[in-house]
Amino acid sequence: QQQVKQSPQSLIVQKGGISIINCAYENTAFDYFPWYQQFPGKGPALLIAIRPDVSEKKEGRFTISFNKSAKQFSLHIMDSQPGDSATYFCAARGHFGKGTSLLVTP
Amino acid sequence: GAVVSQHPSRVICKSGTSVKIECRSLDFQATTMFWYRQFPKQSLMLMATSNEGSKATYEQGVEKDKFLINHASLTLSTLTVTSAHPEDSSFYICSAISHGGSYSYEQYFGPGTRLTVT
C-alpha cells in the first residue's frame, strides 16, 4: 500500500508562474509533512515542512497548505524561477511520494 | 542545518564482491538513521531504519542478509551490500534524525553513494 501519493508526475511552468504539487496520505497518525527538493546526483534537501496543527506555512516563495480532514497537503512555489527546476518529493513517516519533476521555462 | 556525510560518493565493484557504505552525522547525534535506494528518475525507496545499538528494521521485500546495516554509534551507520550483483547498482542515500524512534522530526540527508556493479 502506497503511504503517500503525489501528483502530478511532471510539471512545466513559465518563469514567474505558480507551481503547485499535491500530496495525499493514508495514515492519520502521521504528524509531520515535509517537502524535499532534489537535484540530479544529489541527496534530497528539506525545503519546507508543516505539522498538522496549522493549515498553512509560508517561507519565502514556498508555501505548504494542509488539509487535515482530506488528508492532503500541497506545495506552492510562487514566482517560479528556472533555478527551481528539480524533482520535488513529499514525505511522511520516512516514506516518499513518487516525486514531481518540475521544469520552469525562461 | 545538520550535516550528514556519506562515503564513498561513488564506487564500482565486481559482481560477487561486497561493498560498505558509511553514513555519518557530523554535528549531531543520530539516534535513528534511514537507508534508501533510488533508481534513475524514481523516488526514494526506504530500505531500512536503524536505531543506535539495536538491529535494523527492514522494509518488506528488502533482503536483510544481502543489505547488512550496522548502527554502531550515535554518529555512524554502515550499509554493506554483500555479494553484489549488477541489479544492485543504484543510488544509495542515508538520512538521520536526532530524536529516537520518531518520524516527527527533520530528516537530514546524505549526498548519496552511486554504486555500480560490473
mmCIF file with all atom_site columns, C-alpha atoms in Angstrom:
data_model
loop_
_atom_site.group_PDB
_atom_site.id
_atom_site.type_symbol
_atom_site.label_atom_id
_atom_site.label_alt_id
_atom_site.label_comp_id
_atom_site.label_asym_id
_atom_site.label_entity_id
_atom_site.label_seq_id
_atom_site.pdbx_PDB_ins_code
_atom_site.Cartn_x
_atom_site.Cartn_y
_atom_site.Cartn_z
_atom_site.occupancy
_atom_site.B_iso_or_equiv
_atom_site.pdbx_formal_charge
_atom_site.auth_seq_id
_atom_site.auth_comp_id
_atom_site.auth_asym_id
_atom_site.auth_atom_id
_atom_site.pdbx_PDB_model_num
ATOM 1   C CA . GLN A 1 1   ? 0.000  0.000   0.000   1.00 0.00 ? 1   GLN A CA 1
ATOM 2   C CA . GLN A 1 2   ? 1.410  3.312   -1.021  1.00 0.00 ? 2   GLN A CA 1
ATOM 3   C CA . GLN A 1 3   ? 1.662  5.500   2.049   1.00 0.00 ? 3   GLN A CA 1
ATOM 4   C CA . VAL A 1 4   ? 1.985  8.771   0.230   1.00 0.00 ? 4   VAL A CA 1
ATOM 5   C CA . LYS A 1 5   ? 0.533  9.636   -3.201  1.00 0.00 ? 5   LYS A CA 1
ATOM 6   C CA . GLN A 1 6   ? 1.944  12.578  -5.084  1.00 0.00 ? 6   GLN A CA 1
ATOM 7   C CA . SER A 1 7   ? 0.777  14.381  -8.208  1.00 0.00 ? 7   SER A CA 1
ATOM 8   C CA . PRO A 1 8   ? 1.457  15.467  -10.850 1.00 0.00 ? 8   PRO A CA 1
ATOM 9   C CA . GLN A 1 9   ? 4.353  13.346  -12.021 1.00 0.00 ? 9   GLN A CA 1
ATOM 10  C CA . SER A 1 10  ? 5.742  16.234  -14.037 1.00 0.00 ? 10  SER A CA 1
ATOM 11  C CA . LEU A 1 11  ? 5.029  19.912  -14.311 1.00 0.00 ? 11  LEU A CA 1
ATOM 12  C CA . ILE A 1 12  ? 6.091  22.677  -16.670 1.00 0.00 ? 12  ILE A CA 1
ATOM 13  C CA . VAL A 1 13  ? 5.641  26.255  -15.520 1.00 0.00 ? 13  VAL A CA 1
ATOM 14  C CA . GLN A 1 14  ? 6.704  29.527  -17.053 1.00 0.00 ? 14  GLN A CA 1
ATOM 15  C CA . LYS A 1 15  ? 9.035  31.791  -15.152 1.00 0.00 ? 15  LYS A CA 1
ATOM 16  C CA . GLY A 1 16  ? 7.065  33.897  -12.720 1.00 0.00 ? 16  GLY A CA 1
ATOM 17  C CA . GLY A 1 17  ? 4.179  31.440  -12.559 1.00 0.00 ? 17  GLY A CA 1
ATOM 18  C CA . ILE A 1 18  ? 2.922  29.376  -9.642  1.00 0.00 ? 18  ILE A CA 1
ATOM 19  C CA . SER A 1 19  ? 3.910  25.725  -9.321  1.00 0.00 ? 19  SER A CA 1
ATOM 20  C CA . ILE A 1 20  ? 1.522  23.530  -7.363  1.00 0.00 ? 20  ILE A CA 1
ATOM 21  C CA . ILE A 1 21  ? 2.271  19.969  -6.283  1.00 0.00 ? 21  ILE A CA 1
ATOM 22  C CA . ASN A 1 22  ? -0.149 17.840  -4.308  1.00 0.00 ? 22  ASN A CA 1
ATOM 23  C CA . CYS A 1 23  ? 0.243  15.022  -1.865  1.00 0.00 ? 23  CYS A CA 1
ATOM 24  C CA . ALA A 1 24  ? -2.235 12.696  -0.155  1.00 0.00 ? 24  ALA A CA 1
ATOM 25  C CA . TYR A 1 25  ? -1.511 10.397  2.744   1.00 0.00 ? 25  TYR A CA 1
ATOM 26  C CA . GLU A 1 26  ? -3.222 7.397   4.250   1.00 0.00 ? 26  GLU A CA 1
ATOM 27  C CA . ASN A 1 27  ? -2.298 7.218   7.908   1.00 0.00 ? 27  ASN A CA 1
ATOM 28  C CA . THR A 1 28  ? -3.942 9.703   10.249  1.00 0.00 ? 28  THR A CA 1
ATOM 29  C CA . ALA A 1 29  ? -1.126 9.094   12.734  1.00 0.00 ? 29  ALA A CA 1
ATOM 30  C CA . PHE A 1 30  ? 1.314  10.978  10.520  1.00 0.00 ? 30  PHE A CA 1
ATOM 31  C CA . ASP A 1 31  ? 2.276  14.180  12.247  1.00 0.00 ? 31  ASP A CA 1
ATOM 32  C CA . TYR A 1 32  ? 4.998  15.780  10.172  1.00 0.00 ? 32  TYR A CA 1
ATOM 33  C CA . PHE A 1 33  ? 4.767  16.615  6.498   1.00 0.00 ? 33  PHE A CA 1
ATOM 34  C CA . PRO A 1 34  ? 7.918  17.730  4.706   1.00 0.00 ? 34  PRO A CA 1
ATOM 35  C CA . TRP A 1 35  ? 8.681  18.617  1.130   1.00 0.00 ? 35  TRP A CA 1
ATOM 36  C CA . TYR A 1 36  ? 12.108 17.875  -0.275  1.00 0.00 ? 36  TYR A CA 1
ATOM 37  C CA . GLN A 1 37  ? 13.916 19.244  -3.302  1.00 0.00 ? 37  GLN A CA 1
ATOM 38  C CA . GLN A 1 38  ? 16.385 17.080  -5.160  1.00 0.00 ? 38  GLN A CA 1
ATOM 39  C CA . PHE A 1 39  ? 18.781 17.972  -7.943  1.00 0.00 ? 39  PHE A CA 1
ATOM 40  C CA . PRO A 1 40  ? 20.284 15.240  -10.178 1.00 0.00 ? 40  PRO A CA 1
ATOM 41  C CA . GLY A 1 41  ? 23.033 13.288  -8.461  1.00 0.00 ? 41  GLY A CA 1
ATOM 42  C CA . LYS A 1 42  ? 22.397 14.873  -5.066  1.00 0.00 ? 42  LYS A CA 1
ATOM 43  C CA . GLY A 1 43  ? 20.590 13.803  -1.945  1.00 0.00 ? 43  GLY A CA 1
ATOM 44  C CA . PRO A 1 44  ? 17.212 15.385  -1.105  1.00 0.00 ? 44  PRO A CA 1
ATOM 45  C CA . ALA A 1 45  ? 17.220 18.637  0.810   1.00 0.00 ? 45  ALA A CA 1
ATOM 46  C CA . LEU A 1 46  ? 14.450 19.720  3.138   1.00 0.00 ? 46  LEU A CA 1
ATOM 47  C CA . LEU A 1 47  ? 12.562 22.612  1.599   1.00 0.00 ? 47  LEU A CA 1
ATOM 48  C CA . ILE A 1 48  ? 9.703  23.257  3.977   1.00 0.00 ? 48  ILE A CA 1
ATOM 49  C CA . ALA A 1 49  ? 7.633  21.219  6.416   1.00 0.00 ? 49  ALA A CA 1
ATOM 50  C CA . ILE A 1 50  ? 4.398  21.538  8.329   1.00 0.00 ? 50  ILE A CA 1
ATOM 51  C CA . ARG A 1 51  ? 2.781  19.947  11.365  1.00 0.00 ? 51  ARG A CA 1
ATOM 52  C CA . PRO A 1 52  ? -0.964 19.197  11.388  1.00 0.00 ? 52  PRO A CA 1
ATOM 53  C CA . ASP A 1 53  ? -1.823 21.822  13.968  1.00 0.00 ? 53  ASP A CA 1
ATOM 54  C CA . VAL A 1 54  ? -1.630 24.570  11.328  1.00 0.00 ? 54  VAL A CA 1
ATOM 55  C CA . SER A 1 55  ? -3.262 24.855  7.923   1.00 0.00 ? 55  SER A CA 1
ATOM 56  C CA . GLU A 1 56  ? -0.613 26.857  6.139   1.00 0.00 ? 56  GLU A CA 1
ATOM 57  C CA . LYS A 1 57  ? 3.062  27.670  6.415   1.00 0.00 ? 57  LYS A CA 1
ATOM 58  C CA . LYS A 1 58  ? 4.963  30.117  4.279   1.00 0.00 ? 58  LYS A CA 1
ATOM 59  C CA . GLU A 1 59  ? 8.701  30.502  3.867   1.00 0.00 ? 59  GLU A CA 1
ATOM 60  C CA . GLY A 1 60  ? 9.722  32.962  1.204   1.00 0.00 ? 60  GLY A CA 1
ATOM 61  C CA . ARG A 1 61  ? 8.287  31.845  -2.124  1.00 0.00 ? 61  ARG A CA 1
ATOM 62  C CA . PHE A 1 62  ? 7.328  28.412  -0.771  1.00 0.00 ? 62  PHE A CA 1
ATOM 63  C CA . THR A 1 63  ? 4.015  27.684  0.920   1.00 0.00 ? 63  THR A CA 1
ATOM 64  C CA . ILE A 1 64  ? 2.553  24.475  2.290   1.00 0.00 ? 64  ILE A CA 1
ATOM 65  C CA . SER A 1 65  ? -1.212 24.178  2.545   1.00 0.00 ? 65  SER A CA 1
ATOM 66  C CA . PHE A 1 66  ? -2.503 21.427  4.784   1.00 0.00 ? 66  PHE A CA 1
ATOM 67  C CA . ASN A 1 67  ? -5.995 19.930  4.843   1.00 0.00 ? 67  ASN A CA 1
ATOM 68  C CA . LYS A 1 68  ? -6.245 17.516  7.744   1.00 0.00 ? 68  LYS A CA 1
ATOM 69  C CA . SER A 1 69  ? -9.782 16.325  7.046   1.00 0.00 ? 69  SER A CA 1
ATOM 70  C CA . ALA A 1 70  ? -8.913 15.487  3.449   1.00 0.00 ? 70  ALA A CA 1
ATOM 71  C CA . LYS A 1 71  ? -5.501 14.082  4.426   1.00 0.00 ? 71  LYS A CA 1
ATOM 72  C CA . GLN A 1 72  ? -3.840 16.209  1.817   1.00 0.00 ? 72  GLN A CA 1
ATOM 73  C CA . PHE A 1 73  ? -1.085 18.771  1.678   1.00 0.00 ? 73  PHE A CA 1
ATOM 74  C CA . SER A 1 74  ? 0.337  20.767  -1.158  1.00 0.00 ? 74  SER A CA 1
ATOM 75  C CA . LEU A 1 75  ? 3.393  22.782  -2.064  1.00 0.00 ? 75  LEU A CA 1
ATOM 76  C CA . HIS A 1 76  ? 3.020  26.124  -3.807  1.00 0.00 ? 76  HIS A CA 1
ATOM 77  C CA . ILE A 1 77  ? 6.030  27.797  -5.362  1.00 0.00 ? 77  ILE A CA 1
ATOM 78  C CA . MET A 1 78  ? 5.281  31.430  -6.108  1.00 0.00 ? 78  MET A CA 1
ATOM 79  C CA . ASP A 1 79  ? 7.162  33.394  -8.761  1.00 0.00 ? 79  ASP A CA 1
ATOM 80  C CA . SER A 1 80  ? 8.754  30.194  -10.027 1.00 0.00 ? 80  SER A CA 1
ATOM 81  C CA . GLN A 1 81  ? 12.303 30.543  -11.331 1.00 0.00 ? 81  GLN A CA 1
ATOM 82  C CA . PRO A 1 82  ? 14.411 28.375  -13.671 1.00 0.00 ? 82  PRO A CA 1
ATOM 83  C CA . GLY A 1 83  ? 16.610 27.548  -10.675 1.00 0.00 ? 83  GLY A CA 1
ATOM 84  C CA . ASP A 1 84  ? 13.599 25.871  -9.075  1.00 0.00 ? 84  ASP A CA 1
ATOM 85  C CA . SER A 1 85  ? 13.715 23.198  -11.786 1.00 0.00 ? 85  SER A CA 1
ATOM 86  C CA . ALA A 1 86  ? 14.239 19.999  -9.806  1.00 0.00 ? 86  ALA A CA 1
ATOM 87  C CA . THR A 1 87  ? 12.397 16.974  -8.518  1.00 0.00 ? 87  THR A CA 1
ATOM 88  C CA . TYR A 1 88  ? 10.170 17.543  -5.509  1.00 0.00 ? 88  TYR A CA 1
ATOM 89  C CA . PHE A 1 89  ? 9.101  14.882  -3.062  1.00 0.00 ? 89  PHE A CA 1
ATOM 90  C CA . CYS A 1 90  ? 6.563  14.904  -0.297  1.00 0.00 ? 90  CYS A CA 1
ATOM 91  C CA . ALA A 1 91  ? 7.088  12.519  2.570   1.00 0.00 ? 91  ALA A CA 1
ATOM 92  C CA . ALA A 1 92  ? 5.563  11.170  5.729   1.00 0.00 ? 92  ALA A CA 1
ATOM 93  C CA . ARG A 1 93  ? 6.940  8.705   8.233   1.00 0.00 ? 93  ARG A CA 1
ATOM 94  C CA . GLY A 1 94  ? 10.067 8.246   6.196   1.00 0.00 ? 94  GLY A CA 1
ATOM 95  C CA . HIS A 1 95  ? 8.125  7.195   3.094   1.00 0.00 ? 95  HIS A CA 1
ATOM 96  C CA . PHE A 1 96  ? 8.358  9.306   -0.012  1.00 0.00 ? 96  PHE A CA 1
ATOM 97  C CA . GLY A 1 97  ? 5.889  10.146  -2.737  1.00 0.00 ? 97  GLY A CA 1
ATOM 98  C CA . LYS A 1 98  ? 6.881  9.230   -6.286  1.00 0.00 ? 98  LYS A CA 1
ATOM 99  C CA . GLY A 1 99  ? 8.167  12.705  -6.989  1.00 0.00 ? 99  GLY A CA 1
ATOM 100 C CA . THR A 1 100 ? 7.301  15.569  -9.304  1.00 0.00 ? 100 THR A CA 1
ATOM 101 C CA . SER A 1 101 ? 9.722  16.727  -11.938 1.00 0.00 ? 101 SER A CA 1
ATOM 102 C CA . LEU A 1 102 ? 9.360  20.494  -12.219 1.00 0.00 ? 102 LEU A CA 1
ATOM 103 C CA . LEU A 1 103 ? 10.663 22.425  -15.174 1.00 0.00 ? 103 LEU A CA 1
ATOM 104 C CA . VAL A 1 104 ? 10.473 26.195  -15.090 1.00 0.00 ? 104 VAL A CA 1
ATOM 105 C CA . THR A 1 105 ? 10.936 27.676  -18.529 1.00 0.00 ? 105 THR A CA 1
ATOM 106 C CA . PRO A 1 106 ? 12.534 31.098  -19.056 1.00 0.00 ? 106 PRO A CA 1
ATOM 107 C CA . GLY B 2 1   ? 21.364 22.823  9.429   1.00 0.00 ? 1   GLY B CA 1
ATOM 108 C CA . ALA B 2 2   ? 22.667 19.438  10.420  1.00 0.00 ? 2   ALA B CA 1
ATOM 109 C CA . VAL B 2 3   ? 25.172 17.740  8.134   1.00 0.00 ? 3   VAL B CA 1
ATOM 110 C CA . VAL B 2 4   ? 25.218 14.113  7.081   1.00 0.00 ? 4   VAL B CA 1
ATOM 111 C CA . SER B 2 5   ? 28.096 12.724  5.078   1.00 0.00 ? 5   SER B CA 1
ATOM 112 C CA . GLN B 2 6   ? 28.420 9.556   3.046   1.00 0.00 ? 6   GLN B CA 1
ATOM 113 C CA . HIS B 2 7   ? 31.489 7.713   1.900   1.00 0.00 ? 7   HIS B CA 1
ATOM 114 C CA . PRO B 2 8   ? 32.305 6.818   -0.770  1.00 0.00 ? 8   PRO B CA 1
ATOM 115 C CA . SER B 2 9   ? 30.383 9.070   -3.125  1.00 0.00 ? 9   SER B CA 1
ATOM 116 C CA . ARG B 2 10  ? 30.934 6.651   -5.985  1.00 0.00 ? 10  ARG B CA 1
ATOM 117 C CA . VAL B 2 11  ? 32.040 3.033   -6.042  1.00 0.00 ? 11  VAL B CA 1
ATOM 118 C CA . ILE B 2 12  ? 32.464 0.481   -8.776  1.00 0.00 ? 12  ILE B CA 1
ATOM 119 C CA . CYS B 2 13  ? 32.817 -3.148  -7.813  1.00 0.00 ? 13  CYS B CA 1
ATOM 120 C CA . LYS B 2 14  ? 32.822 -6.520  -9.474  1.00 0.00 ? 14  LYS B CA 1
ATOM 121 C CA . SER B 2 15  ? 29.908 -8.893  -9.255  1.00 0.00 ? 15  SER B CA 1
ATOM 122 C CA . GLY B 2 16  ? 30.166 -11.156 -6.226  1.00 0.00 ? 16  GLY B CA 1
ATOM 123 C CA . THR B 2 17  ? 32.142 -8.774  -4.045  1.00 0.00 ? 17  THR B CA 1
ATOM 124 C CA . SER B 2 18  ? 30.872 -6.818  -1.038  1.00 0.00 ? 18  SER B CA 1
ATOM 125 C CA . VAL B 2 19  ? 30.753 -3.075  -0.669  1.00 0.00 ? 19  VAL B CA 1
ATOM 126 C CA . LYS B 2 20  ? 30.450 -0.995  2.501   1.00 0.00 ? 20  LYS B CA 1
ATOM 127 C CA . ILE B 2 21  ? 28.925 2.470   2.532   1.00 0.00 ? 21  ILE B CA 1
ATOM 128 C CA . GLU B 2 22  ? 29.362 4.731   5.540   1.00 0.00 ? 22  GLU B CA 1
ATOM 129 C CA . CYS B 2 23  ? 26.930 7.347   6.763   1.00 0.00 ? 23  CYS B CA 1
ATOM 130 C CA . ARG B 2 24  ? 27.997 9.856   9.397   1.00 0.00 ? 24  ARG B CA 1
ATOM 131 C CA . SER B 2 25  ? 26.198 12.626  11.221  1.00 0.00 ? 25  SER B CA 1
ATOM 132 C CA . LEU B 2 26  ? 28.842 15.314  11.566  1.00 0.00 ? 26  LEU B CA 1
ATOM 133 C CA . ASP B 2 27  ? 27.407 17.758  14.067  1.00 0.00 ? 27  ASP B CA 1
ATOM 134 C CA . PHE B 2 28  ? 24.658 15.924  15.893  1.00 0.00 ? 28  PHE B CA 1
ATOM 135 C CA . GLN B 2 29  ? 23.922 12.574  17.447  1.00 0.00 ? 29  GLN B CA 1
ATOM 136 C CA . ALA B 2 30  ? 21.709 10.496  15.200  1.00 0.00 ? 30  ALA B CA 1
ATOM 137 C CA . THR B 2 31  ? 19.651 8.125   17.256  1.00 0.00 ? 31  THR B CA 1
ATOM 138 C CA . THR B 2 32  ? 17.869 6.926   14.131  1.00 0.00 ? 32  THR B CA 1
ATOM 139 C CA . MET B 2 33  ? 19.219 6.520   10.621  1.00 0.00 ? 33  MET B CA 1
ATOM 140 C CA . PHE B 2 34  ? 17.462 5.514   7.438   1.00 0.00 ? 34  PHE B CA 1
ATOM 141 C CA . TRP B 2 35  ? 18.768 3.898   4.285   1.00 0.00 ? 35  TRP B CA 1
ATOM 142 C CA . TYR B 2 36  ? 17.167 4.486   0.917   1.00 0.00 ? 36  TYR B CA 1
ATOM 143 C CA . ARG B 2 37  ? 17.879 3.402   -2.630  1.00 0.00 ? 37  ARG B CA 1
ATOM 144 C CA . GLN B 2 38  ? 16.875 5.382   -5.653  1.00 0.00 ? 38  GLN B CA 1
ATOM 145 C CA . PHE B 2 39  ? 16.737 4.316   -9.283  1.00 0.00 ? 39  PHE B CA 1
ATOM 146 C CA . PRO B 2 40  ? 17.076 6.904   -12.060 1.00 0.00 ? 40  PRO B CA 1
ATOM 147 C CA . LYS B 2 41  ? 14.093 9.223   -12.294 1.00 0.00 ? 41  LYS B CA 1
ATOM 148 C CA . GLN B 2 42  ? 12.330 7.375   -9.489  1.00 0.00 ? 42  GLN B CA 1
ATOM 149 C CA . SER B 2 43  ? 11.505 8.083   -5.903  1.00 0.00 ? 43  SER B CA 1
ATOM 150 C CA . LEU B 2 44  ? 13.443 7.125   -2.831  1.00 0.00 ? 44  LEU B CA 1
ATOM 151 C CA . MET B 2 45  ? 12.585 3.676   -1.574  1.00 0.00 ? 45  MET B CA 1
ATOM 152 C CA . LEU B 2 46  ? 13.012 3.181   2.151   1.00 0.00 ? 46  LEU B CA 1
ATOM 153 C CA . MET B 2 47  ? 15.106 0.071   2.738   1.00 0.00 ? 47  MET B CA 1
ATOM 154 C CA . ALA B 2 48  ? 15.551 0.031   6.478   1.00 0.00 ? 48  ALA B CA 1
ATOM 155 C CA . THR B 2 49  ? 15.520 2.014   9.672   1.00 0.00 ? 49  THR B CA 1
ATOM 156 C CA . SER B 2 50  ? 18.206 1.605   12.275  1.00 0.00 ? 50  SER B CA 1
ATOM 157 C CA . ASN B 2 51  ? 18.427 2.773   15.847  1.00 0.00 ? 51  ASN B CA 1
ATOM 158 C CA . GLU B 2 52  ? 21.778 3.006   17.576  1.00 0.00 ? 52  GLU B CA 1
ATOM 159 C CA . GLY B 2 53  ? 22.685 -0.184  19.329  1.00 0.00 ? 53  GLY B CA 1
ATOM 160 C CA . SER B 2 54  ? 19.822 -2.283  18.027  1.00 0.00 ? 54  SER B CA 1
ATOM 161 C CA . LYS B 2 55  ? 19.017 -4.343  14.961  1.00 0.00 ? 55  LYS B CA 1
ATOM 162 C CA . ALA B 2 56  ? 17.750 -2.576  11.886  1.00 0.00 ? 56  ALA B CA 1
ATOM 163 C CA . THR B 2 57  ? 14.125 -2.811  10.845  1.00 0.00 ? 57  THR B CA 1
ATOM 164 C CA . TYR B 2 58  ? 13.849 -3.725  7.198   1.00 0.00 ? 58  TYR B CA 1
ATOM 165 C CA . GLU B 2 59  ? 11.021 -2.805  4.876   1.00 0.00 ? 59  GLU B CA 1
ATOM 166 C CA . GLN B 2 60  ? 9.062  -5.545  3.218   1.00 0.00 ? 60  GLN B CA 1
ATOM 167 C CA . GLY B 2 61  ? 10.879 -7.027  0.257   1.00 0.00 ? 61  GLY B CA 1
ATOM 168 C CA . VAL B 2 62  ? 14.356 -5.921  1.335   1.00 0.00 ? 62  VAL B CA 1
ATOM 169 C CA . GLU B 2 63  ? 16.745 -8.818  1.942   1.00 0.00 ? 63  GLU B CA 1
ATOM 170 C CA . LYS B 2 64  ? 18.332 -8.311  5.337   1.00 0.00 ? 64  LYS B CA 1
ATOM 171 C CA . ASP B 2 65  ? 21.082 -10.843 4.613   1.00 0.00 ? 65  ASP B CA 1
ATOM 172 C CA . LYS B 2 66  ? 22.053 -9.014  1.478   1.00 0.00 ? 66  LYS B CA 1
ATOM 173 C CA . PHE B 2 67  ? 21.905 -5.477  2.820   1.00 0.00 ? 67  PHE B CA 1
ATOM 174 C CA . LEU B 2 68  ? 23.636 -5.536  6.186   1.00 0.00 ? 68  LEU B CA 1
ATOM 175 C CA . ILE B 2 69  ? 23.091 -2.461  8.311   1.00 0.00 ? 69  ILE B CA 1
ATOM 176 C CA . ASN B 2 70  ? 25.066 -1.613  11.405  1.00 0.00 ? 70  ASN B CA 1
ATOM 177 C CA . HIS B 2 71  ? 24.412 1.418   13.583  1.00 0.00 ? 71  HIS B CA 1
ATOM 178 C CA . ALA B 2 72  ? 27.273 1.054   15.983  1.00 0.00 ? 72  ALA B CA 1
ATOM 179 C CA . SER B 2 73  ? 27.422 4.582   17.325  1.00 0.00 ? 73  SER B CA 1
ATOM 180 C CA . LEU B 2 74  ? 25.349 7.734   17.501  1.00 0.00 ? 74  LEU B CA 1
ATOM 181 C CA . THR B 2 75  ? 27.247 9.195   14.573  1.00 0.00 ? 75  THR B CA 1
ATOM 182 C CA . LEU B 2 76  ? 27.867 6.238   12.279  1.00 0.00 ? 76  LEU B CA 1
ATOM 183 C CA . SER B 2 77  ? 25.769 3.761   10.358  1.00 0.00 ? 77  SER B CA 1
ATOM 184 C CA . THR B 2 78  ? 27.040 1.435   7.645   1.00 0.00 ? 78  THR B CA 1
ATOM 185 C CA . LEU B 2 79  ? 25.319 -0.381  4.811   1.00 0.00 ? 79  LEU B CA 1
ATOM 186 C CA . THR B 2 80  ? 27.122 -3.396  3.383   1.00 0.00 ? 80  THR B CA 1
ATOM 187 C CA . VAL B 2 81  ? 25.896 -4.794  0.096   1.00 0.00 ? 81  VAL B CA 1
ATOM 188 C CA . THR B 2 82  ? 27.000 -8.414  0.165   1.00 0.00 ? 82  THR B CA 1
ATOM 189 C CA . SER B 2 83  ? 27.687 -10.497 -2.934  1.00 0.00 ? 83  SER B CA 1
ATOM 190 C CA . ALA B 2 84  ? 26.750 -7.574  -5.128  1.00 0.00 ? 84  ALA B CA 1
ATOM 191 C CA . HIS B 2 85  ? 25.122 -8.145  -8.492  1.00 0.00 ? 85  HIS B CA 1
ATOM 192 C CA . PRO B 2 86  ? 24.507 -5.738  -11.368 1.00 0.00 ? 86  PRO B CA 1
ATOM 193 C CA . GLU B 2 87  ? 20.885 -5.313  -10.309 1.00 0.00 ? 87  GLU B CA 1
ATOM 194 C CA . ASP B 2 88  ? 22.142 -3.821  -7.026  1.00 0.00 ? 88  ASP B CA 1
ATOM 195 C CA . SER B 2 89  ? 23.543 -0.891  -8.970  1.00 0.00 ? 89  SER B CA 1
ATOM 196 C CA . SER B 2 90  ? 21.722 2.144   -7.663  1.00 0.00 ? 90  SER B CA 1
ATOM 197 C CA . PHE B 2 91  ? 21.985 5.412   -5.787  1.00 0.00 ? 91  PHE B CA 1
ATOM 198 C CA . TYR B 2 92  ? 22.020 4.750   -2.047  1.00 0.00 ? 92  TYR B CA 1
ATOM 199 C CA . ILE B 2 93  ? 21.127 7.580   0.305   1.00 0.00 ? 93  ILE B CA 1
ATOM 200 C CA . CYS B 2 94  ? 21.173 7.686   4.066   1.00 0.00 ? 94  CYS B CA 1
ATOM 201 C CA . SER B 2 95  ? 19.403 10.098  6.354   1.00 0.00 ? 95  SER B CA 1
ATOM 202 C CA . ALA B 2 96  ? 19.381 10.757  10.066  1.00 0.00 ? 96  ALA B CA 1
ATOM 203 C CA . ILE B 2 97  ? 17.254 12.307  12.738  1.00 0.00 ? 97  ILE B CA 1
ATOM 204 C CA . SER B 2 98  ? 18.319 13.352  16.174  1.00 0.00 ? 98  SER B CA 1
ATOM 205 C CA . HIS B 2 99  ? 15.342 12.155  18.156  1.00 0.00 ? 99  HIS B CA 1
ATOM 206 C CA . GLY B 2 100 ? 14.992 8.449   18.549  1.00 0.00 ? 100 GLY B CA 1
ATOM 207 C CA . GLY B 2 101 ? 12.169 6.457   17.074  1.00 0.00 ? 101 GLY B CA 1
ATOM 208 C CA . SER B 2 102 ? 10.052 9.278   15.711  1.00 0.00 ? 102 SER B CA 1
ATOM 209 C CA . TYR B 2 103 ? 9.405  10.477  12.217  1.00 0.00 ? 103 TYR B CA 1
ATOM 210 C CA . SER B 2 104 ? 8.166  13.755  13.595  1.00 0.00 ? 104 SER B CA 1
ATOM 211 C CA . TYR B 2 105 ? 11.475 15.459  13.220  1.00 0.00 ? 105 TYR B CA 1
ATOM 212 C CA . GLU B 2 106 ? 13.517 16.682  10.337  1.00 0.00 ? 106 GLU B CA 1
ATOM 213 C CA . GLN B 2 107 ? 15.424 14.112  8.352   1.00 0.00 ? 107 GLN B CA 1
ATOM 214 C CA . TYR B 2 108 ? 18.842 15.228  7.221   1.00 0.00 ? 108 TYR B CA 1
ATOM 215 C CA . PHE B 2 109 ? 20.062 13.503  4.087   1.00 0.00 ? 109 PHE B CA 1
ATOM 216 C CA . GLY B 2 110 ? 23.496 12.498  2.980   1.00 0.00 ? 110 GLY B CA 1
ATOM 217 C CA . PRO B 2 111 ? 24.701 13.303  -0.540  1.00 0.00 ? 111 PRO B CA 1
ATOM 218 C CA . GLY B 2 112 ? 24.257 9.721   -1.703  1.00 0.00 ? 112 GLY B CA 1
ATOM 219 C CA . THR B 2 113 ? 26.523 6.957   -2.967  1.00 0.00 ? 113 THR B CA 1
ATOM 220 C CA . ARG B 2 114 ? 26.430 5.798   -6.572  1.00 0.00 ? 114 ARG B CA 1
ATOM 221 C CA . LEU B 2 115 ? 27.091 2.051   -6.676  1.00 0.00 ? 115 LEU B CA 1
ATOM 222 C CA . THR B 2 116 ? 27.880 0.388   -9.976  1.00 0.00 ? 116 THR B CA 1
ATOM 223 C CA . VAL B 2 117 ? 28.323 -3.368  -10.063 1.00 0.00 ? 117 VAL B CA 1
ATOM 224 C CA . THR B 2 118 ? 30.041 -4.719  -13.151 1.00 0.00 ? 118 THR B CA 1
#
